XYZ file of C-alpha atoms in Angstrom:
707
model
C 8.616 -5.545 23.411
C 7.470 -9.112 23.716
C 4.398 -11.212 24.338
C 2.639 -14.430 23.508
C 2.174 -15.129 19.785
C -1.358 -14.234 18.736
C -3.427 -15.720 15.960
C -3.234 -13.378 13.011
C -6.240 -11.181 12.429
C -8.393 -12.815 9.779
C -6.482 -16.105 9.565
C -9.584 -18.207 10.257
C -12.152 -15.875 8.701
C -13.801 -17.159 5.506
C -13.562 -14.715 2.612
C -16.975 -15.638 1.241
C -15.557 -17.071 -1.990
C -16.087 -20.791 -2.556
C -15.420 -22.943 -5.598
C -19.141 -22.895 -6.313
C -19.532 -19.122 -5.876
C -16.547 -18.399 -8.139
C -18.012 -20.597 -10.884
C -21.341 -18.850 -10.485
C -19.710 -15.402 -10.676
C -17.839 -16.361 -13.854
C -20.968 -17.762 -15.536
C -23.049 -14.685 -14.721
C -20.308 -12.308 -15.868
C -19.749 -14.215 -19.114
C -23.466 -14.152 -19.829
C -23.417 -10.383 -19.370
C -20.358 -10.045 -21.604
C -21.983 -12.163 -24.330
C -24.824 -9.633 -24.356
C -22.317 -6.804 -24.851
C -20.893 -8.546 -27.926
C -24.314 -9.126 -29.434
C -25.047 -5.404 -29.079
C -21.662 -4.472 -30.543
C -22.147 -6.765 -33.554
C -25.553 -5.185 -34.195
C -23.834 -1.806 -34.477
C -20.746 -2.796 -36.501
C -21.185 -2.782 -40.332
C -19.553 -6.196 -40.779
C -21.243 -6.789 -44.155
C -19.686 -3.662 -45.663
C -16.344 -3.992 -43.788
C -15.768 -7.783 -43.503
C -12.454 -7.388 -41.646
C -14.330 -6.097 -38.583
C -15.303 -9.639 -37.584
C -11.695 -10.799 -37.429
C -10.631 -7.618 -35.684
C -13.323 -8.105 -33.047
C -12.260 -11.680 -32.302
C -8.597 -10.704 -31.973
C -8.698 -7.271 -30.320
C -12.303 -6.348 -29.509
C -12.099 -6.753 -25.742
C -14.830 -5.101 -23.690
C -12.655 -3.246 -21.182
C -11.645 0.393 -21.332
C -13.006 3.635 -19.921
C -16.268 3.838 -21.889
C -19.282 1.577 -21.521
C -18.518 -2.084 -22.433
C -20.224 -2.002 -25.859
C -18.429 1.198 -26.894
C -15.145 -0.308 -25.682
C -15.682 -3.345 -27.935
C -16.363 -1.132 -30.952
C -13.418 1.201 -30.289
C -10.956 -1.642 -29.635
C -12.171 -3.475 -32.752
C -11.920 -0.452 -35.032
C -8.499 0.643 -33.748
C -6.848 -2.702 -34.537
C -5.289 -3.142 -37.957
C -5.368 -6.835 -38.924
C -2.392 -8.518 -40.534
C -2.720 -9.925 -44.085
C -2.588 -13.462 -42.653
C -5.705 -12.923 -40.520
C -8.582 -14.982 -41.865
C -11.839 -13.099 -42.352
C -14.691 -14.782 -40.484
C -18.270 -14.959 -41.622
C -20.615 -12.838 -39.536
C -22.912 -15.735 -38.698
C -20.080 -17.746 -37.113
C -18.824 -14.875 -34.970
C -21.306 -15.357 -32.136
C -20.321 -19.019 -31.825
C -16.685 -17.925 -31.433
C -17.610 -15.201 -28.921
C -19.774 -17.388 -26.704
C -17.829 -19.326 -24.093
C -18.543 -23.000 -23.552
C -19.266 -23.353 -19.819
C -18.661 -27.106 -20.067
C -14.982 -26.347 -20.576
C -13.567 -26.564 -17.040
C -10.552 -24.456 -18.004
C -12.631 -21.270 -18.163
C -13.157 -21.393 -14.386
C -9.448 -21.082 -13.598
C -8.668 -17.777 -11.860
C -6.295 -16.703 -13.242
C -6.267 -18.597 -16.521
C -3.202 -20.728 -17.084
C -0.835 -18.924 -19.508
C -0.880 -21.823 -21.981
C -4.690 -21.800 -22.234
C -5.381 -18.061 -22.634
C -4.852 -17.994 -26.408
C -7.440 -20.735 -26.924
C -10.114 -18.848 -24.981
C -12.930 -16.853 -26.579
C -12.680 -13.077 -26.719
C -15.427 -12.932 -24.066
C -13.407 -15.034 -21.591
C -10.237 -13.101 -22.401
C -12.171 -9.885 -21.773
C -13.165 -11.148 -18.345
C -9.536 -12.015 -17.658
C -8.567 -8.465 -18.600
C -11.263 -6.905 -16.418
C -10.153 -8.900 -13.381
C -6.486 -8.173 -14.087
C -7.073 -4.433 -14.346
C -8.658 -4.287 -10.897
C -5.995 -6.494 -9.294
C -3.091 -4.523 -10.772
C -4.772 -1.194 -10.017
C -5.478 -1.925 -6.350
C -3.248 -3.428 -3.705
C -4.507 -6.375 -1.646
C -7.318 -7.155 -4.119
C -7.652 -10.887 -4.768
C -9.033 -12.106 -8.081
C -12.083 -13.697 -6.465
C -12.853 -10.363 -4.811
C -12.428 -8.589 -8.157
C -14.981 -10.980 -9.684
C -17.500 -10.032 -7.023
C -17.006 -6.302 -7.616
C -17.491 -6.812 -11.360
C -20.652 -8.801 -10.756
C -22.083 -6.083 -8.501
C -21.190 -3.431 -11.095
C -22.821 -5.308 -13.977
C -19.415 -6.018 -15.545
C -18.798 -2.284 -16.020
C -15.149 -1.526 -15.248
C -15.630 2.027 -13.988
C -18.620 0.892 -11.949
C -16.414 -1.687 -10.212
C -13.733 0.968 -9.684
C -16.276 3.276 -8.027
C -17.389 0.462 -5.712
C -13.814 -0.267 -4.655
C -13.018 3.410 -4.096
C -16.123 3.768 -1.967
C -15.383 0.609 0.012
C -11.819 1.677 0.703
C -13.031 4.941 2.239
C -10.397 7.336 0.936
C -9.439 9.976 3.507
C -10.161 13.650 2.715
C -7.474 15.023 0.429
C -6.384 11.612 -0.865
C -6.366 11.272 -4.658
C -9.219 9.230 -6.065
C -9.024 7.052 -9.159
C -7.373 9.012 -11.951
C -7.535 7.661 -15.489
C -4.311 9.415 -16.481
C -2.214 8.249 -13.522
C 0.750 5.957 -14.295
C -0.713 3.255 -12.030
C -3.900 3.204 -14.093
C -2.016 3.115 -17.396
C 0.085 0.188 -16.199
C -2.996 -1.642 -14.906
C -4.683 -1.187 -18.288
C -1.588 -2.436 -20.101
C -1.491 -5.464 -17.774
C -5.167 -6.087 -18.534
C -4.408 -6.054 -22.260
C -1.459 -8.423 -21.786
C -3.473 -10.868 -19.692
C -6.239 -10.840 -22.342
C -3.582 -11.462 -25.030
C -4.495 -8.328 -26.959
C -2.274 -8.296 -30.080
C -1.243 -4.648 -29.513
C -1.470 -3.683 -25.807
C 0.071 -0.247 -26.376
C -2.615 0.512 -28.974
C -5.390 -0.455 -26.560
C -3.952 1.812 -23.848
C -3.578 4.659 -26.312
C -7.125 4.216 -27.585
C -8.641 4.141 -24.098
C -6.812 7.267 -22.984
C -7.418 9.163 -26.207
C -11.140 8.453 -26.000
C -11.278 10.245 -22.656
C -9.721 13.372 -24.138
C -12.022 13.305 -27.197
C -15.314 12.377 -25.596
C -17.362 14.914 -27.568
C -16.179 13.735 -30.990
C -16.344 10.062 -30.035
C -19.815 10.337 -28.505
C -21.119 11.835 -31.753
C -19.928 8.744 -33.593
C -20.838 6.085 -31.006
C -23.907 7.804 -29.583
C -26.352 6.349 -32.085
C -27.718 2.940 -31.106
C -28.255 1.873 -34.720
C -25.747 0.215 -37.041
C -22.835 2.537 -37.733
C -22.283 3.713 -41.321
C -19.008 2.624 -42.912
C -17.914 6.259 -43.091
C -18.393 6.642 -39.333
C -16.245 3.580 -38.649
C -13.471 4.888 -40.890
C -13.684 8.340 -39.268
C -13.440 6.734 -35.827
C -10.410 4.685 -36.929
C -8.604 7.813 -38.189
C -9.451 9.681 -34.986
C -8.133 6.903 -32.762
C -4.964 6.345 -34.770
C -4.161 10.069 -34.771
C -4.608 10.188 -31.002
C -2.320 7.197 -30.450
C 0.446 8.700 -32.591
C 0.169 12.012 -30.748
C 0.313 10.270 -27.381
C 3.406 8.303 -28.416
C 5.201 11.526 -29.369
C 4.398 13.061 -25.994
C 5.533 9.931 -24.173
C 8.899 9.939 -25.953
C 9.506 13.510 -24.809
C 8.893 12.667 -21.150
C 11.941 12.089 -18.943
C 12.403 9.743 -16.033
C 10.816 11.084 -12.879
C 9.159 14.049 -14.579
C 5.934 15.068 -12.881
C 2.724 15.161 -14.876
C -0.043 17.593 -13.904
C -3.244 16.058 -12.612
C -5.592 17.567 -15.100
C -7.389 14.379 -16.046
C -10.922 13.621 -15.098
C -11.537 11.261 -12.210
C -14.320 8.820 -11.622
C -17.334 10.140 -9.753
C -19.480 8.069 -7.432
C -22.483 6.313 -8.883
C -25.676 6.521 -6.823
C -27.015 3.562 -4.927
C -23.687 1.789 -4.330
C -23.109 0.070 -1.003
C -20.160 -1.563 0.756
C -19.222 -5.009 -0.493
C -16.212 -6.042 1.609
C -15.865 -9.767 2.189
C -12.126 -10.231 2.684
C -10.937 -9.586 6.243
C -7.367 -9.755 4.957
C -7.969 -6.780 2.655
C -9.470 -4.706 5.464
C -6.525 -5.463 7.723
C -3.918 -4.469 5.135
C -5.763 -1.261 4.257
C -5.869 -0.305 7.936
C -2.165 -1.024 8.379
C -1.487 1.288 5.431
C -3.524 4.071 7.041
C -1.803 3.531 10.397
C 1.589 3.793 8.686
C 0.519 7.198 7.403
C -0.282 8.310 10.965
C 3.180 7.296 12.164
C 4.784 9.276 9.355
C 2.710 12.295 10.445
C 3.797 11.832 14.059
C 7.463 11.592 13.060
C 7.045 14.805 11.082
C 5.634 16.631 14.132
C 8.280 15.567 16.657
C 11.323 17.891 16.949
C 14.392 16.729 15.041
C 16.931 16.721 17.872
C 14.592 15.124 20.396
C 13.577 12.479 17.866
C 17.171 11.556 17.059
C 18.328 11.488 20.680
C 15.395 10.034 22.609
C 11.960 9.703 21.018
C 13.007 7.243 18.275
C 13.358 4.507 20.887
C 10.213 5.414 22.852
C 8.134 5.518 19.666
C 8.990 2.018 18.471
C 8.540 0.546 21.969
C 5.472 2.316 23.301
C 4.177 4.862 20.786
C 0.806 3.225 20.153
C -1.807 5.034 18.077
C -4.744 4.208 20.354
C -5.916 6.318 23.275
C -8.404 9.084 24.068
C -7.351 11.396 21.210
C -6.850 11.136 17.437
C -4.290 8.553 16.202
C -1.413 11.000 15.574
C -1.860 12.753 18.934
C -2.014 9.367 20.672
C 1.284 8.323 19.070
C 3.001 11.504 20.253
C 1.586 11.387 23.801
C 2.269 7.663 24.239
C 5.814 8.161 22.922
C 6.571 11.015 25.325
C 4.965 9.199 28.249
C 6.837 5.953 27.570
C 10.175 7.782 27.472
C 9.333 9.465 30.784
C 7.943 6.388 32.524
C 10.530 3.908 31.253
C 13.807 5.728 30.531
C 16.489 3.546 29.019
C 19.072 2.096 31.389
C 21.924 4.608 31.540
C 24.496 1.980 30.528
C 22.553 1.343 27.305
C 21.843 4.876 26.147
C 22.893 5.635 22.555
C 26.221 7.437 22.258
C 25.314 8.737 18.777
C 22.341 10.467 17.183
C 19.925 8.202 15.348
C 18.964 9.401 11.862
C 17.007 6.299 10.863
C 14.043 4.452 12.345
C 14.571 0.754 11.614
C 11.949 -0.265 9.058
C 10.770 -3.506 10.658
C 10.502 -2.013 14.152
C 8.276 0.784 12.837
C 6.101 -1.741 11.018
C 5.799 -3.822 14.195
C 4.545 -0.962 16.398
C 2.015 -0.182 13.648
C 0.848 -3.795 13.686
C 0.718 -3.866 17.496
C -1.405 -0.711 17.418
C -3.924 -2.360 15.090
C -4.201 -5.418 17.318
C -4.703 -3.124 20.305
C -7.452 -1.102 18.635
C -9.311 -4.220 17.474
C -9.007 -5.715 20.972
C -10.392 -2.500 22.503
C -13.471 -2.461 20.261
C -14.242 -6.139 20.777
C -13.819 -5.829 24.548
C -16.154 -2.823 24.545
C -18.722 -4.555 22.296
C -18.724 -8.267 23.066
C -20.938 -9.216 20.096
C -18.791 -7.353 17.546
C -16.943 -9.693 15.166
C -13.329 -9.217 14.170
C -14.411 -8.368 10.633
C -16.967 -5.891 11.975
C -14.334 -4.187 14.122
C -12.028 -3.776 11.123
C -14.855 -2.461 8.945
C -15.879 0.189 11.489
C -12.243 1.206 11.973
C -11.886 1.735 8.230
C -15.039 3.869 8.175
C -13.710 5.856 11.154
C -10.254 6.285 9.583
C -8.764 4.393 12.568
C -10.016 7.010 15.056
C -11.027 4.949 18.094
C -13.458 7.558 19.448
C -15.300 7.792 16.145
C -15.242 4.005 15.693
C -16.978 3.536 19.066
C -19.713 5.966 18.007
C -20.168 4.192 14.666
C -20.390 0.756 16.277
C -23.088 2.077 18.605
C -24.953 3.588 15.654
C -24.842 0.147 14.006
C -26.907 -1.208 16.897
C -24.241 -2.900 19.031
C -24.619 -2.577 22.802
C -21.715 -1.554 25.025
C -20.665 -4.378 27.305
C -17.255 -3.824 28.896
C -15.838 -0.681 30.501
C -13.181 1.628 29.091
C -10.786 0.316 31.731
C -11.290 -3.315 30.696
C -11.065 -2.423 27.006
C -7.772 -0.540 27.432
C -6.359 -3.407 29.495
C -7.225 -5.870 26.724
C -5.744 -3.490 24.130
C -2.499 -3.095 26.089
C -2.084 -6.861 26.514
C -2.908 -7.726 22.897
C -0.594 -5.004 21.580
C 2.373 -6.344 23.589
C 2.853 -3.296 25.787
C 5.698 -3.833 28.255
C 3.597 -2.646 31.206
C -0.136 -2.923 30.399
C -1.298 -1.755 33.847
C 0.737 1.444 33.644
C -0.556 2.195 30.138
C -4.171 1.705 31.265
C -3.685 4.144 34.151
C -2.094 6.724 31.864
C -4.743 6.369 29.156
C -7.688 6.672 31.534
C -6.406 9.623 33.596
C -6.894 13.244 32.530
C -3.929 15.497 31.842
C -3.799 18.833 33.637
C -4.628 20.821 30.497
C -7.761 21.780 28.581
C -8.489 19.184 25.855
C -8.919 21.849 23.153
C -5.607 23.453 24.075
C -3.878 20.066 24.025
C -5.396 19.193 20.631
C -4.233 22.516 19.191
C -0.750 21.975 20.601
C -0.448 18.494 19.052
C -1.786 19.554 15.660
C 1.379 21.492 14.803
C 5.088 20.748 14.618
C 6.456 20.537 18.159
C 9.564 22.299 19.399
C 11.723 21.196 22.326
C 9.953 23.567 24.746
C 6.531 22.140 23.881
C 7.790 18.580 24.290
C 9.294 19.509 27.661
C 5.926 20.964 28.698
C 4.151 17.771 27.581
C 6.723 15.680 29.453
C 5.936 17.520 32.682
C 2.210 17.086 32.073
C 2.396 13.313 31.598
C 4.779 12.992 34.565
C 2.384 14.839 36.898
C -0.867 13.371 35.677
C -0.071 9.687 35.656
C 1.837 7.061 37.592
C 4.909 5.670 35.917
C 5.357 1.970 36.483
C 2.965 -0.624 37.793
C 3.864 -2.386 41.051
C 4.705 -5.549 39.120
C 7.120 -3.662 36.854
C 8.677 -1.819 39.818
C 9.382 -5.129 41.587
C 10.935 -6.481 38.396
C 13.201 -3.441 38.007
C 14.413 -3.728 41.589
C 15.874 -7.109 40.644
C 17.808 -5.621 37.719
C 20.855 -4.135 39.382
C 23.181 -4.651 36.440
C 23.189 -6.102 32.963
C 25.328 -9.009 34.188
C 22.178 -10.501 35.676
C 20.375 -10.310 32.328
C 22.928 -10.862 29.551
C 25.363 -13.661 28.869
C 28.876 -13.030 27.562
C 27.950 -13.282 23.868
C 24.986 -10.947 24.278
C 27.173 -8.347 26.001
C 29.537 -8.440 23.029
C 26.737 -8.414 20.457
C 24.980 -5.215 21.550
C 27.887 -2.739 21.122
C 28.994 -4.519 17.931
C 25.557 -4.370 16.364
C 25.100 -0.727 17.366
C 28.432 0.078 15.742
C 27.252 -1.643 12.570
C 23.903 0.164 12.748
C 25.706 3.501 12.993
C 27.866 2.691 9.952
C 24.921 1.456 7.869
C 22.873 4.472 8.911
C 25.682 6.748 7.719
C 25.577 5.036 4.312
C 21.856 5.761 3.913
C 22.222 9.319 5.225
C 25.012 9.968 2.729
C 22.870 8.640 -0.126
C 19.811 10.624 0.987
C 21.779 13.850 1.286
C 23.183 13.353 -2.226
C 19.667 12.740 -3.595
C 18.343 15.792 -1.721
C 21.141 17.963 -3.095
C 20.273 16.848 -6.606
C 16.603 17.639 -5.964
C 17.569 21.034 -4.514
C 19.451 21.906 -7.695
C 16.234 21.294 -9.639
C 13.955 23.259 -7.298
C 16.259 25.909 -5.836
C 15.319 24.939 -2.251
C 17.910 23.414 0.094
C 16.678 20.700 2.457
C 17.856 19.230 5.744
C 17.197 15.605 6.677
C 14.718 15.161 9.541
C 14.578 11.343 9.814
C 14.722 8.244 7.594
C 11.528 6.236 8.059
C 11.620 3.244 5.706
C 14.090 1.373 3.485
C 13.816 -1.524 1.038
C 17.355 -2.530 0.010
C 16.217 -5.164 -2.513
C 15.323 -3.321 -5.713
C 16.770 -4.462 -9.009
C 16.969 -2.803 -12.377
C 14.237 -4.108 -14.667
C 12.365 -7.340 -14.072
C 13.251 -10.034 -11.522
C 12.685 -12.742 -14.155
C 16.398 -12.903 -14.896
C 17.621 -11.918 -11.434
C 19.423 -15.243 -11.099
C 21.638 -14.282 -14.050
C 22.809 -11.287 -12.008
C 23.484 -13.603 -9.049
C 20.601 -11.962 -7.220
C 22.281 -8.589 -7.177
C 19.998 -5.709 -6.251
C 21.306 -2.498 -7.753
C 18.989 -0.057 -5.953
C 17.141 0.625 -2.734
C 13.886 2.525 -2.139
C 13.741 4.875 0.824
C 11.327 7.252 2.556
C 12.547 10.167 4.622
C 11.283 13.428 6.062
C 13.110 16.673 5.321
C 12.732 20.387 6.071
C 13.805 23.414 4.009
C 17.002 24.784 5.538
C 16.596 27.991 7.513
C 12.830 27.578 7.874
C 10.943 27.902 11.150
C 10.270 24.331 12.381
C 7.121 25.509 14.171
C 5.491 26.829 11.000
C 7.112 24.819 8.192
C 5.837 21.241 7.854
C 8.338 18.468 7.224
C 7.965 16.986 3.758
C 7.904 13.272 3.009
C 10.229 12.190 0.192
C 10.809 9.039 -1.822
C 14.207 8.258 -3.282
C 15.608 5.476 -5.435
C 19.362 5.246 -4.909
C 22.070 2.796 -5.872
C 23.325 0.218 -3.387
C 26.912 0.899 -4.421
C 29.254 3.411 -2.820
C 30.597 5.133 -5.924
C 28.244 4.487 -8.831
C 26.095 7.634 -8.867
C 27.059 8.442 -12.462
C 26.223 4.934 -13.655
C 23.035 4.715 -11.606
C 21.747 8.229 -10.853
C 19.379 8.677 -7.947
C 15.740 9.670 -8.200
C 14.244 11.917 -5.509
C 10.615 13.069 -5.411
C 8.268 14.487 -2.766
C 5.278 12.253 -2.074
C 2.889 14.726 -0.489
C -0.696 13.504 -0.807
C 0.301 9.932 -1.652
C 0.031 6.913 0.625
C 0.940 3.233 0.725
C -2.061 1.966 -1.229
C -2.150 4.671 -3.929
C 0.720 3.280 -5.991
C 2.281 -0.081 -6.773
C 5.836 -1.368 -6.464
C 6.585 -5.031 -7.087
C 9.788 -5.037 -5.014
C 8.374 -3.325 -1.920
C 5.158 -5.356 -1.930
C 6.998 -8.632 -2.554
C 9.444 -7.826 0.273
C 6.602 -6.767 2.562
C 8.013 -3.303 3.263
C 6.006 -0.110 3.703
C 7.385 2.519 1.334
C 5.288 5.431 0.072
C 5.966 5.857 -3.654
C 5.276 8.928 -5.804
C 1.869 9.133 -7.441
C 3.543 10.326 -10.645
C 7.062 9.461 -11.737
C 8.950 6.376 -12.897
C 10.895 4.023 -10.644
C 12.071 0.413 -10.731
C 9.314 -1.938 -9.636
C 6.460 0.119 -10.993
C 5.946 -1.655 -14.323
C 8.180 -4.487 -15.526
C 7.358 -7.333 -13.140
C 3.639 -6.584 -13.188
C 3.739 -6.819 -16.983
C 5.612 -10.114 -16.722
C 2.936 -11.407 -14.341
C 0.132 -10.332 -16.677
C 1.716 -11.957 -19.710
C 2.391 -15.232 -17.875
C 6.188 -14.946 -18.004
C 6.490 -14.380 -14.240
C 5.743 -17.229 -11.829
C 4.600 -14.867 -9.059
C 0.815 -14.526 -8.716
C -1.275 -11.696 -7.270
C -2.167 -13.885 -4.292
C 1.527 -14.635 -3.700
C 2.336 -10.929 -3.441
C -0.585 -10.314 -1.083
C 0.379 -13.274 1.129
C 4.059 -12.317 1.298
C 3.185 -8.723 2.065
C 0.717 -9.744 4.768
C 3.233 -12.078 6.407
C 5.716 -9.224 6.843
C 3.469 -6.287 7.786
C 1.329 -8.384 10.144
C 4.366 -9.255 12.208
C 4.144 -9.330 15.998
C 7.350 -11.134 16.849
C 10.785 -10.442 18.246
C 13.122 -8.848 15.699
C 16.881 -8.987 15.453
C 16.773 -5.168 15.456
C 15.621 -5.409 19.090
C 19.265 -5.865 20.047
C 19.977 -2.345 18.768
C 17.389 -0.891 21.159
C 18.001 -3.379 23.973
C 17.225 -2.124 27.476
C 17.707 -4.537 30.408
C 14.958 -2.695 32.282
C 12.342 -3.759 29.745
C 13.808 -6.494 27.529
C 14.943 -9.237 29.895
C 12.707 -11.772 28.149
C 14.320 -11.023 24.785
C 17.708 -11.903 26.267
C 16.275 -15.005 27.914
C 14.665 -16.274 24.683
C 17.663 -15.490 22.411
C 20.894 -16.734 24.039
C 23.186 -15.918 21.000
C 25.839 -18.688 20.972
C 28.211 -16.834 18.579
C 27.937 -13.027 18.537
C 30.617 -12.475 15.862
C 28.905 -14.819 13.426
C 25.581 -13.107 14.139
C 27.069 -9.741 13.134
C 28.746 -11.178 10.018
C 25.528 -12.792 8.807
C 23.521 -9.638 9.339
C 23.341 -7.735 6.077
C 23.056 -3.998 5.890
C 20.768 -2.833 8.704
C 17.739 -0.907 7.511
């Protein structure tokens, strides 16, 4: 797989946020927040309970899961001031709440760590609101979070609903859940970034309020000034809830699943799409496409996948075509293996149990570029941003996206043939002309029958039937490719001496490294089986991040940059089950990087059914730019510590840094060193030509564990 370097999608697209617009957003939001504090002060009995003024200035932030004014009151009441706290006069409170817009420091996004403490509670509240959204949602820049808050009237749950709606969750995907670990961590990060004196108390208060809405609404429902007795009753209620929650938390064990019995946010009427960042759209689509590839891997038969289809999938298994994305991946994979079989001298002499992580990510990226190219060739006036937006609405289904673009008023310009040709070229297909012919010809089977066949787990007989269909119904190679292959009589014409030595050596290393991961996965699966009583068999490993450390990365240098763990995704099937009727399950595991340290660092293994890339957060996987699906519930390294360090200002990494690093890796259409593992002189002559390899032994030595 090779081609000319393309400009990255969205690299020259303005995000709509300028220095002037950010300042305007901050001023408008602060003005709204000031109004919340005036309303809260009208309802707090500060004359009868003087300490409330100090408590408000220190802890009365306006974020939480109630309306902003109720959040201020609850956060104020729940905080117990220290004896050293000076009691403020009520008439000077407003002056300490209101933010001076002549102070240029308030327009920093994020605030510099050394200036946060000197900010007003209103500005710190805004910092917390923005932080919550950015730590809750992947790929969300702080300037984009400001815009969502402005559209939602500075109401946190209103902004959440807008984001959920914009991101177009697929049917069956979990929506925002207040009790999810991701949400709890985001709220704690919000409290840390706002310099709340007791972040754990704020989190406990916010969560307890949701479980005691009836009692709390009776106290906070009145719009008049609260009686002193009501404030004291609310304080006792909140404190009791926090203590109860702490007891429950202490009883929870690592990796224990929590039932989803919490209430989720419902849509608010009259909300419309607000996307401005092309980068965000692109990353969301790549996450969805990754999910389709995992589905396709789960449907392909185990033996065929390990012996043949693994190579065809990463070289030609694009998700675009005349059917749904998963069916397109399967058909394109089978066709590619039939049309371009690997040179017999380069066939694998062992079964492959692991799809190399970067090669899978690259075919996903190539697919996105192909789909975008198709839409823009079909509709000449459609912008890149518009193509991405319609693809998100259509859940990356090209047929549905075309219909939606037409419904939006765009006129069809190019033909299907031209659009597929542009898609094949832009997605780096090895033989664009052959792919166009295959995609535009009909298979000798009823479409409904084919769709039904591809909607279930395939067995070897079904794949053989599909292989015959694609062989009959379409030409194999284009004339240009056929002429090229006639010139390739042996690998001696393609490879130099070092390259000939490198390929078997690197495959030997790949086999050994694969065996390490398989051994670790099987041990984790056995441990999981002991807990559930169901024995599992590995189907395929489909993603590894070997750089996961215990705790925060802040002091990683003290450990000489040693990463104790790796995160891994794999598909597995219950042993003895019927492959045709039993779906393969996607698992996440956290295992140690050592060979014999299972007792010191026990593995964690959890199914991740119903989760996807953008549902959960992991600092290590996002920072490394690796697609790993993490469990919606459960505890793992990378879920909390570094995000807390970022929020508190002790970590140099910024939200934008994580997004940029992640984008650089997942949006990667370039030759990979893993290409030598799958090298085929029939198709990869240019890779050999562009990478002469002066010292093969050194290349192997410098290559860390292959994943």
